[in-house]
Amino acid sequence: MSPRAAGNGVAPRYNRGSFRFPANVQATDLSQLSIERKPGPAPRRRLRPGWLLTVAAVVVAGGYGAARMATGPVTVETGSVTSAYPYQAVTLLNAAGYVVAQRKAAVSSKATGRLEWLGVREGSVVKKDEIIARLESRDVSATADQAEANVAVARANIGQADAELQDAEQALRRAQDLLARRFVSQSSVDAAQARFNKARAALASSRAALQAAQAASRAAQVAVDQTLIRAPFDGVVLTKSANVGDVVTPFSSALDAKGAVVSMADMSTLEVEADVAESNLSKIRVDQPCEIQLDAFPDQRFRGRVSRLVPTVDRTKATVMTKVKFVDSDAGAGSRILPEMSAKVAFLSREVPADQRQPLTVVNPEFLVSAGRAVQTQVVTGERLGDAIVVSGVKAGERVVLRPDAKLRDGSAVKVSQK
């Protein structure tokens, strides 16, 4: 503090420290004045709310981590529960193929014309010789009527020729009788004979003309029948290739002309065509029992039997076409089996009895699945079926723990071992 400031009588201000006067110094002697400086108490810092939240989050996270480490999922090895058939133990070879119909036809007409009526659609069941479509037939029907009229004319000419022959025959007999009595000359008898021969030839010609007229009538009727498209055998309509108004021709050479009206198949002749590698041909024989599985019905098995082997090898694939027919009666026309279905064929070493054709529940210990939660279930194991084990107490599609850990409990979270 300066003396000028003290002389003005203005008391000085200090933010920190205090004034101390010695006992032997007068109040007016400012040179002896000193300031005692002592550190004051430290100011208190206020905690922000964010710090409290951070500390709480750390505490909660630490508690959750400790709880999770104490109750985390148990690592287990699981197996898939599936269905297996006893015939798999006697399977020599498996092959893939397709269902085909041994009797199949693209139905058309030998005549060319416009489709006037179509009486079937996809899936229609038809009988042999049943009319399924009809072409316009007014022109050929008129030709058939004309041919039938010619037949009638030929029959009338035969009647006339027959009457002429009878008259000529009587005239000949009279001339011969008169010649015997010498009432007429030989020339009269010769004329009567010639007339008789002519009448007989005319009758034969009329009969031949009748046959020609009848043949022409049959040809005209065939032309009419060709406008009627009939089913060649009992079967089911697979596809429809033409509609009413389309031009149908047997050679399909005209623009927008249709060659076939429908295609159909005899469902009682369904069989499986499977390609067998020629290296495995020694395992296949005619009449060998088989089991057929269709991709459309994975839970069903159909009995089959090798019907024949195509006597040639496909050099591009080194395979032999094998025909396997269905043995079960429900694989016929009334079943849901359709041509071109994908199929798998198991060629067996022996016939499987009927009581061994039902599926068994098995566990394949080599197939690992995803994790879930453990549910305590009693599983009873049985005999081995190939690489799998027959079990009971579970259903196909479920998962089982193969070697449960001592820490595993009912409802425990589990995860699949990655080994």
Short mmCIF file of C-alpha atoms in Angstrom, two decimals:
data_model
loop_
_atom_site.label_atom_id
_atom_site.label_comp_id
_atom_site.label_asym_id
_atom_site.label_seq_id
_atom_site.Cartn_x
_atom_site.Cartn_y
_atom_site.Cartn_z
CA MET A 1 0.00 0.00 0.00
CA SER A 2 1.40 3.48 -0.83
CA PRO A 3 1.51 6.38 1.68
CA ARG A 4 -0.60 8.36 -0.74
CA ALA A 5 -3.34 5.99 -0.41
CA ALA A 6 -3.08 6.02 3.39
CA GLY A 7 -2.92 9.76 3.54
CA ASN A 8 -6.18 10.00 1.68
CA GLY A 9 -7.82 8.18 4.55
CA VAL A 10 -9.00 5.37 2.30
CA ALA A 11 -8.86 1.99 3.95
CA PRO A 12 -7.13 -0.53 1.69
CA ARG A 13 -8.88 -3.71 0.63
CA TYR A 14 -7.29 -7.12 0.37
CA ASN A 15 -8.90 -10.23 -0.79
CA ARG A 16 -6.62 -12.51 1.18
CA GLY A 17 -4.65 -12.09 4.50
CA SER A 18 -5.23 -9.78 7.53
CA PHE A 19 -3.66 -6.61 9.05
CA ARG A 20 -1.51 -6.97 12.15
CA PHE A 21 -0.19 -3.97 14.20
CA PRO A 22 2.83 -4.39 16.49
CA ALA A 23 2.26 -3.46 20.09
CA ASN A 24 4.94 -0.80 20.19
CA VAL A 25 3.93 0.92 16.94
CA GLN A 26 1.54 3.75 16.84
CA ALA A 27 -1.35 3.61 14.57
CA THR A 28 -0.06 6.54 12.57
CA ASP A 29 3.31 4.92 11.87
CA LEU A 30 2.52 3.10 8.68
CA SER A 31 6.09 1.94 7.97
CA GLN A 32 5.79 -0.71 10.61
CA LEU A 33 2.63 -2.07 9.07
CA SER A 34 2.82 -5.64 7.68
CA ILE A 35 0.39 -8.19 6.26
CA GLU A 36 0.21 -11.69 7.64
CA ARG A 37 -0.59 -14.11 4.85
CA LYS A 38 -2.09 -17.49 5.74
CA PRO A 39 -3.50 -20.02 3.24
CA GLY A 40 -7.24 -20.10 3.47
CA PRO A 41 -9.37 -23.26 3.40
CA ALA A 42 -9.58 -24.97 0.00
CA PRO A 43 -12.87 -24.39 -1.85
CA ARG A 44 -15.32 -27.31 -2.06
CA ARG A 45 -15.84 -28.71 -5.63
CA ARG A 46 -19.34 -29.64 -6.65
CA LEU A 47 -19.82 -33.10 -8.26
CA ARG A 48 -21.55 -33.07 -11.61
CA PRO A 49 -24.52 -35.44 -12.21
CA GLY A 50 -22.73 -37.10 -15.17
CA TRP A 51 -20.07 -38.51 -12.90
CA LEU A 52 -22.69 -40.15 -10.72
CA LEU A 53 -24.29 -41.80 -13.78
CA THR A 54 -20.92 -43.04 -15.02
CA VAL A 55 -20.05 -44.58 -11.68
CA ALA A 56 -23.48 -46.23 -11.48
CA ALA A 57 -23.14 -47.64 -15.02
CA VAL A 58 -19.74 -49.10 -14.19
CA VAL A 59 -21.13 -50.72 -11.08
CA VAL A 60 -24.13 -52.13 -12.94
CA ALA A 61 -21.99 -53.40 -15.83
CA GLY A 62 -19.62 -55.03 -13.42
CA GLY A 63 -22.48 -56.73 -11.61
CA TYR A 64 -24.06 -57.93 -14.88
CA GLY A 65 -20.73 -59.29 -16.11
CA ALA A 66 -20.16 -61.14 -12.88
CA ALA A 67 -23.69 -62.58 -12.99
CA ARG A 68 -23.29 -63.59 -16.62
CA MET A 69 -19.97 -65.27 -15.91
CA ALA A 70 -21.67 -67.18 -13.13
CA THR A 71 -24.75 -68.20 -15.22
CA GLY A 72 -23.39 -68.24 -18.82
CA PRO A 73 -24.38 -70.86 -21.45
CA VAL A 74 -22.89 -74.30 -21.13
CA THR A 75 -20.92 -75.51 -24.13
CA VAL A 76 -22.35 -78.85 -25.25
CA GLU A 77 -22.15 -81.19 -28.22
CA THR A 78 -25.54 -81.86 -29.79
CA GLY A 79 -26.84 -84.37 -32.29
CA SER A 80 -29.74 -84.29 -34.75
CA VAL A 81 -32.69 -86.60 -34.25
CA THR A 82 -33.79 -87.96 -37.64
CA SER A 83 -35.76 -90.80 -39.16
CA ALA A 84 -34.12 -93.79 -40.83
CA TYR A 85 -35.41 -96.90 -42.53
CA PRO A 86 -34.12 -100.42 -41.90
CA TYR A 87 -33.63 -100.97 -45.64
CA GLN A 88 -30.67 -98.58 -45.49
CA ALA A 89 -28.66 -101.38 -43.92
CA VAL A 90 -29.11 -103.56 -47.05
CA THR A 91 -28.72 -100.80 -49.65
CA LEU A 92 -26.12 -101.57 -52.31
CA LEU A 93 -26.40 -98.44 -54.39
CA ASN A 94 -28.30 -95.15 -54.55
CA ALA A 95 -29.23 -93.39 -57.77
CA ALA A 96 -31.28 -90.34 -58.76
CA GLY A 97 -33.78 -90.11 -61.58
CA TYR A 98 -37.22 -88.99 -62.69
CA VAL A 99 -40.69 -90.49 -62.89
CA VAL A 100 -41.81 -91.12 -66.47
CA ALA A 101 -44.75 -92.83 -68.13
CA GLN A 102 -43.97 -95.85 -70.27
CA ARG A 103 -47.03 -95.12 -72.44
CA LYS A 104 -47.29 -91.48 -73.44
CA ALA A 105 -48.68 -89.81 -76.59
CA ALA A 106 -49.11 -86.42 -78.20
CA VAL A 107 -52.65 -86.68 -79.56
CA SER A 108 -53.39 -84.95 -82.87
CA SER A 109 -55.42 -85.44 -86.05
CA LYS A 110 -54.42 -86.78 -89.45
CA ALA A 111 -56.68 -84.18 -91.04
CA THR A 112 -56.03 -80.48 -91.34
CA GLY A 113 -58.69 -78.14 -90.07
CA ARG A 114 -59.76 -75.61 -87.50
CA LEU A 115 -60.38 -76.82 -83.96
CA GLU A 116 -64.09 -76.48 -83.35
CA TRP A 117 -64.54 -78.15 -79.95
CA LEU A 118 -62.24 -79.28 -77.14
CA GLY A 119 -63.76 -81.40 -74.41
CA VAL A 120 -60.82 -81.97 -72.03
CA ARG A 121 -58.36 -79.99 -69.96
CA GLU A 122 -55.23 -80.69 -67.93
CA GLY A 123 -55.88 -83.52 -65.51
CA SER A 124 -58.93 -84.94 -67.31
CA VAL A 125 -59.23 -88.72 -67.12
CA VAL A 126 -60.19 -90.20 -70.48
CA LYS A 127 -61.00 -93.67 -71.78
CA LYS A 128 -59.80 -95.37 -74.94
CA ASP A 129 -61.58 -94.11 -78.13
CA GLU A 130 -63.30 -91.32 -76.20
CA ILE A 131 -63.80 -88.18 -78.33
CA ILE A 132 -61.74 -85.39 -76.77
CA ALA A 133 -61.78 -82.79 -79.60
CA ARG A 134 -63.39 -82.10 -82.97
CA LEU A 135 -62.36 -80.20 -86.10
CA GLU A 136 -64.65 -78.39 -88.51
CA SER A 137 -66.11 -81.10 -90.77
CA ARG A 138 -68.80 -79.52 -92.97
CA ASP A 139 -66.82 -80.00 -96.17
CA VAL A 140 -65.85 -83.60 -95.53
CA SER A 141 -69.34 -84.37 -94.30
CA ALA A 142 -70.75 -83.14 -97.61
CA THR A 143 -68.27 -85.34 -99.47
CA ALA A 144 -69.35 -88.30 -97.36
CA ASP A 145 -73.01 -87.63 -98.17
CA GLN A 146 -72.19 -87.51 -101.86
CA ALA A 147 -70.32 -90.81 -101.65
CA GLU A 148 -73.27 -92.41 -99.89
CA ALA A 149 -75.56 -91.21 -102.66
CA ASN A 150 -73.28 -92.81 -105.23
CA VAL A 151 -73.62 -96.07 -103.33
CA ALA A 152 -77.38 -95.80 -103.65
CA VAL A 153 -77.06 -95.18 -107.40
CA ALA A 154 -74.80 -98.21 -107.76
CA ARG A 155 -77.31 -100.39 -105.95
CA ALA A 156 -80.06 -99.17 -108.28
CA ASN A 157 -77.92 -99.95 -111.33
CA ILE A 158 -77.40 -103.46 -110.00
CA GLY A 159 -81.15 -103.93 -109.79
CA GLN A 160 -81.61 -102.76 -113.33
CA ALA A 161 -78.80 -104.93 -114.61
CA ASP A 162 -80.21 -107.94 -112.78
CA ALA A 163 -83.64 -107.40 -114.34
CA GLU A 164 -82.06 -107.07 -117.77
CA LEU A 165 -80.14 -110.29 -117.21
CA GLN A 166 -83.28 -112.19 -116.24
CA ASP A 167 -85.10 -110.94 -119.34
CA ALA A 168 -82.16 -111.88 -121.55
CA GLU A 169 -82.02 -115.32 -119.99
CA GLN A 170 -85.71 -115.96 -120.70
CA ALA A 171 -85.35 -114.72 -124.27
CA LEU A 172 -82.44 -117.09 -124.77
CA ARG A 173 -84.44 -120.07 -123.49
CA ARG A 174 -87.34 -119.23 -125.79
CA ALA A 175 -85.05 -118.87 -128.79
CA GLN A 176 -83.43 -122.19 -128.03
CA ASP A 177 -86.87 -123.86 -127.69
CA LEU A 178 -88.04 -122.39 -130.99
CA LEU A 179 -84.85 -123.46 -132.68
CA ALA A 180 -85.49 -127.02 -131.52
CA ARG A 181 -88.91 -126.86 -133.22
CA ARG A 182 -87.33 -125.23 -136.27
CA PHE A 183 -89.47 -122.12 -135.87
CA VAL A 184 -86.50 -119.73 -135.83
CA SER A 185 -83.09 -119.71 -137.32
CA GLN A 186 -79.79 -120.14 -135.57
CA SER A 187 -79.06 -116.44 -135.90
CA SER A 188 -81.98 -115.62 -133.60
CA VAL A 189 -80.58 -117.93 -130.97
CA ASP A 190 -77.14 -116.33 -131.35
CA ALA A 191 -78.62 -112.86 -130.88
CA ALA A 192 -80.43 -113.98 -127.74
CA GLN A 193 -77.22 -115.53 -126.44
CA ALA A 194 -75.29 -112.34 -127.07
CA ARG A 195 -77.94 -110.31 -125.29
CA PHE A 196 -77.78 -112.67 -122.34
CA ASN A 197 -73.99 -112.43 -122.13
CA LYS A 198 -74.16 -108.65 -122.34
CA ALA A 199 -76.73 -108.45 -119.54
CA ARG A 200 -74.64 -110.72 -117.37
CA ALA A 201 -71.56 -108.53 -117.93
CA ALA A 202 -73.58 -105.42 -117.16
CA LEU A 203 -74.67 -106.95 -113.86
CA ALA A 204 -71.07 -107.72 -112.94
CA SER A 205 -70.07 -104.17 -113.86
CA SER A 206 -72.85 -102.76 -111.70
CA ARG A 207 -71.73 -104.86 -108.80
CA ALA A 208 -68.16 -103.65 -109.23
CA ALA A 209 -69.43 -100.07 -109.40
CA LEU A 210 -71.25 -100.66 -106.13
CA GLN A 211 -68.06 -101.84 -104.49
CA ALA A 212 -66.22 -98.76 -105.77
CA ALA A 213 -68.99 -96.50 -104.49
CA GLN A 214 -68.90 -98.21 -101.13
CA ALA A 215 -65.12 -97.82 -100.95
CA ALA A 216 -65.46 -94.12 -101.79
CA SER A 217 -68.11 -93.81 -99.10
CA ARG A 218 -65.84 -95.45 -96.54
CA ALA A 219 -62.99 -93.11 -97.50
CA ALA A 220 -65.27 -90.11 -97.10
CA GLN A 221 -66.43 -91.43 -93.74
CA VAL A 222 -62.82 -91.90 -92.65
CA ALA A 223 -62.18 -88.27 -93.54
CA VAL A 224 -65.11 -87.33 -91.34
CA ASP A 225 -63.83 -89.53 -88.52
CA GLN A 226 -60.41 -87.93 -88.76
CA THR A 227 -61.96 -84.66 -87.72
CA LEU A 228 -62.87 -86.37 -84.43
CA ILE A 229 -59.81 -86.65 -82.17
CA ARG A 230 -60.06 -89.69 -79.89
CA ALA A 231 -58.02 -90.89 -76.93
CA PRO A 232 -55.64 -93.68 -78.02
CA PHE A 233 -55.70 -95.38 -74.59
CA ASP A 234 -56.93 -94.96 -71.04
CA GLY A 235 -55.01 -92.18 -69.38
CA VAL A 236 -54.80 -88.65 -68.03
CA VAL A 237 -54.38 -85.45 -70.04
CA LEU A 238 -51.05 -83.84 -69.12
CA THR A 239 -50.88 -80.71 -71.26
CA LYS A 240 -53.11 -78.82 -73.68
CA SER A 241 -51.36 -77.48 -76.78
CA ALA A 242 -54.26 -76.03 -78.81
CA ASN A 243 -57.39 -74.01 -78.17
CA VAL A 244 -60.68 -73.66 -80.00
CA GLY A 245 -60.09 -71.71 -83.21
CA ASP A 246 -56.51 -72.89 -83.77
CA VAL A 247 -55.60 -74.59 -87.03
CA VAL A 248 -54.47 -78.17 -86.47
CA THR A 249 -52.29 -79.91 -89.03
CA PRO A 250 -50.46 -83.22 -88.73
CA PHE A 251 -47.14 -81.72 -89.82
CA SER A 252 -47.49 -78.29 -88.14
CA SER A 253 -45.92 -76.62 -91.19
CA ALA A 254 -48.39 -73.78 -91.53
CA LEU A 255 -47.94 -70.50 -89.71
CA ASP A 256 -49.36 -70.65 -86.15
CA ALA A 257 -50.61 -74.18 -86.80
CA LYS A 258 -50.64 -76.71 -83.98
CA GLY A 259 -49.34 -80.22 -84.43
CA ALA A 260 -50.78 -81.77 -81.26
CA VAL A 261 -53.95 -80.87 -79.41
CA VAL A 262 -53.13 -82.52 -76.06
CA SER A 263 -50.52 -84.81 -74.58
CA MET A 264 -51.60 -87.65 -72.31
CA ALA A 265 -50.08 -90.53 -70.40
CA ASP A 266 -51.15 -93.86 -68.99
CA MET A 267 -50.57 -93.43 -65.26
CA SER A 268 -50.63 -97.18 -64.69
CA THR A 269 -47.30 -97.42 -66.54
CA LEU A 270 -45.37 -94.95 -64.36
CA GLU A 271 -41.78 -95.92 -63.64
CA VAL A 272 -38.52 -94.31 -62.57
CA GLU A 273 -35.66 -93.79 -64.99
CA ALA A 274 -32.36 -93.66 -63.08
CA ASP A 275 -28.82 -93.30 -64.40
CA VAL A 276 -26.42 -95.88 -62.94
CA ALA A 277 -22.70 -95.50 -63.46
CA GLU A 278 -21.29 -98.29 -65.58
CA SER A 279 -18.75 -98.99 -62.85
CA ASN A 280 -21.67 -100.00 -60.57
CA LEU A 281 -23.49 -102.02 -63.20
CA SER A 282 -22.48 -105.28 -61.52
CA LYS A 283 -24.65 -104.34 -58.52
CA ILE A 284 -27.82 -104.10 -60.62
CA ARG A 285 -29.93 -106.94 -61.98
CA VAL A 286 -33.41 -107.36 -63.42
CA ASP A 287 -36.17 -107.96 -60.80
CA GLN A 288 -33.93 -106.54 -58.07
CA PRO A 289 -35.94 -105.05 -55.16
CA CYS A 290 -35.74 -101.30 -54.69
CA GLU A 291 -37.06 -98.54 -52.48
CA ILE A 292 -38.23 -95.35 -54.19
CA GLN A 293 -38.31 -91.97 -52.48
CA LEU A 294 -39.92 -88.97 -54.18
CA ASP A 295 -38.84 -85.45 -53.36
CA ALA A 296 -42.51 -84.44 -53.31
CA PHE A 297 -43.25 -86.96 -50.51
CA PRO A 298 -40.10 -87.22 -48.39
CA ASP A 299 -41.87 -89.15 -45.61
CA GLN A 300 -43.11 -91.92 -47.91
CA ARG A 301 -41.33 -94.89 -49.44
CA PHE A 302 -42.59 -96.92 -52.40
CA ARG A 303 -41.55 -100.43 -53.24
CA GLY A 304 -39.98 -100.86 -56.64
CA ARG A 305 -38.37 -103.46 -58.83
CA VAL A 306 -35.91 -103.22 -61.69
CA SER A 307 -37.89 -103.95 -64.84
CA ARG A 308 -35.18 -103.62 -67.49
CA LEU A 309 -31.82 -102.10 -68.38
CA VAL A 310 -31.43 -100.09 -71.54
CA PRO A 311 -28.83 -102.05 -73.58
CA THR A 312 -26.57 -99.10 -74.31
CA VAL A 313 -24.21 -96.81 -72.41
CA ASP A 314 -24.35 -93.04 -72.54
CA ARG A 315 -20.75 -92.26 -73.43
CA THR A 316 -21.07 -88.62 -72.38
CA LYS A 317 -22.01 -89.57 -68.79
CA ALA A 318 -20.73 -93.17 -68.64
CA THR A 319 -24.10 -94.30 -67.28
CA VAL A 320 -26.72 -96.90 -68.09
CA MET A 321 -30.42 -96.06 -68.06
CA THR A 322 -32.23 -98.29 -65.54
CA LYS A 323 -36.03 -98.63 -65.50
CA VAL A 324 -37.60 -99.21 -62.07
CA LYS A 325 -41.32 -99.93 -61.92
CA PHE A 326 -43.61 -99.27 -58.96
CA VAL A 327 -44.79 -102.35 -57.09
CA ASP A 328 -47.27 -100.67 -54.75
CA SER A 329 -50.78 -100.46 -56.15
CA ASP A 330 -51.25 -96.91 -54.81
CA ALA A 331 -48.64 -95.68 -57.29
CA GLY A 332 -51.06 -95.94 -60.22
CA ALA A 333 -53.46 -93.51 -61.87
CA GLY A 334 -55.29 -92.65 -58.65
CA SER A 335 -52.19 -91.53 -56.74
CA ARG A 336 -50.49 -88.16 -56.53
CA ILE A 337 -47.40 -89.41 -58.33
CA LEU A 338 -46.91 -87.40 -61.50
CA PRO A 339 -44.55 -87.71 -64.45
CA GLU A 340 -41.24 -85.80 -64.27
CA MET A 341 -41.12 -85.92 -60.46
CA SER A 342 -37.62 -86.17 -59.00
CA ALA A 343 -36.92 -89.54 -57.40
CA LYS A 344 -34.17 -91.36 -55.54
CA VAL A 345 -33.81 -95.12 -55.88
CA ALA A 346 -32.10 -97.40 -53.35
CA PHE A 347 -31.10 -100.74 -54.88
CA LEU A 348 -31.34 -103.42 -52.19
CA SER A 349 -29.51 -106.68 -51.77
CA ARG A 350 -32.70 -108.43 -50.61
CA GLU A 351 -36.40 -107.86 -50.16
CA VAL A 352 -37.35 -105.96 -46.99
CA PRO A 353 -40.28 -107.47 -45.00
CA ALA A 354 -43.35 -105.36 -44.47
CA ASP A 355 -42.76 -105.07 -40.71
CA GLN A 356 -39.32 -103.52 -41.35
CA ARG A 357 -40.48 -100.82 -43.73
CA GLN A 358 -41.55 -98.37 -41.01
CA PRO A 359 -39.17 -95.48 -40.16
CA LEU A 360 -37.16 -95.51 -36.93
CA THR A 361 -36.06 -92.51 -34.84
CA VAL A 362 -32.27 -92.33 -34.79
CA VAL A 363 -29.49 -89.98 -33.72
CA ASN A 364 -26.50 -89.33 -35.93
CA PRO A 365 -23.67 -88.44 -33.51
CA GLU A 366 -21.62 -86.72 -36.19
CA PHE A 367 -24.18 -84.06 -37.12
CA LEU A 368 -23.95 -80.88 -35.01
CA VAL A 369 -26.75 -78.32 -34.85
CA SER A 370 -27.26 -74.81 -33.50
CA ALA A 371 -27.62 -74.00 -29.82
CA GLY A 372 -30.70 -73.40 -27.73
CA ARG A 373 -31.86 -74.23 -24.24
CA ALA A 374 -31.58 -77.62 -22.59
CA VAL A 375 -34.78 -79.49 -21.73
CA GLN A 376 -34.42 -82.53 -19.55
CA THR A 377 -35.83 -85.54 -21.46
CA GLN A 378 -35.29 -89.23 -20.97
CA VAL A 379 -33.82 -90.74 -24.14
CA VAL A 380 -33.58 -94.51 -24.49
CA THR A 381 -31.02 -95.83 -26.97
CA GLY A 382 -31.40 -99.04 -28.95
CA GLU A 383 -29.54 -100.88 -31.66
CA ARG A 384 -27.29 -99.26 -34.23
CA LEU A 385 -28.53 -98.66 -37.76
CA GLY A 386 -25.44 -98.00 -39.85
CA ASP A 387 -23.71 -94.97 -38.36
CA ALA A 388 -26.81 -93.92 -36.41
CA ILE A 389 -28.33 -95.14 -33.15
CA VAL A 390 -32.01 -95.99 -32.75
CA VAL A 391 -33.58 -93.96 -29.94
CA SER A 392 -36.99 -93.46 -28.32
CA GLY A 393 -38.44 -90.67 -26.24
CA VAL A 394 -37.73 -87.96 -28.84
CA LYS A 395 -39.16 -87.03 -32.21
CA ALA A 396 -37.48 -86.50 -35.55
CA GLY A 397 -36.28 -82.93 -35.98
CA GLU A 398 -35.39 -82.42 -32.30
CA ARG A 399 -31.84 -82.00 -30.97
CA VAL A 400 -30.26 -83.93 -28.16
CA VAL A 401 -27.13 -83.39 -26.06
CA LEU A 402 -24.84 -86.31 -26.69
CA ARG A 403 -22.57 -86.05 -23.63
CA PRO A 404 -24.25 -83.77 -21.03
CA ASP A 405 -21.98 -81.86 -18.65
CA ALA A 406 -22.42 -82.11 -14.88
CA LYS A 407 -23.30 -78.38 -14.78
CA LEU A 408 -26.14 -78.78 -17.27
CA ARG A 409 -29.60 -78.28 -15.78
CA ASP A 410 -33.15 -78.23 -17.11
CA GLY A 411 -33.62 -74.87 -18.84
CA SER A 412 -29.92 -74.01 -18.99
CA ALA A 413 -28.73 -71.98 -21.96
CA VAL A 414 -26.44 -74.01 -24.19
CA LYS A 415 -24.24 -73.38 -27.17
CA VAL A 416 -22.80 -75.84 -29.66
CA SER A 417 -19.22 -76.89 -29.37
CA GLN A 418 -17.20 -75.66 -32.34
CA LYS A 419 -14.80 -78.59 -32.40
#
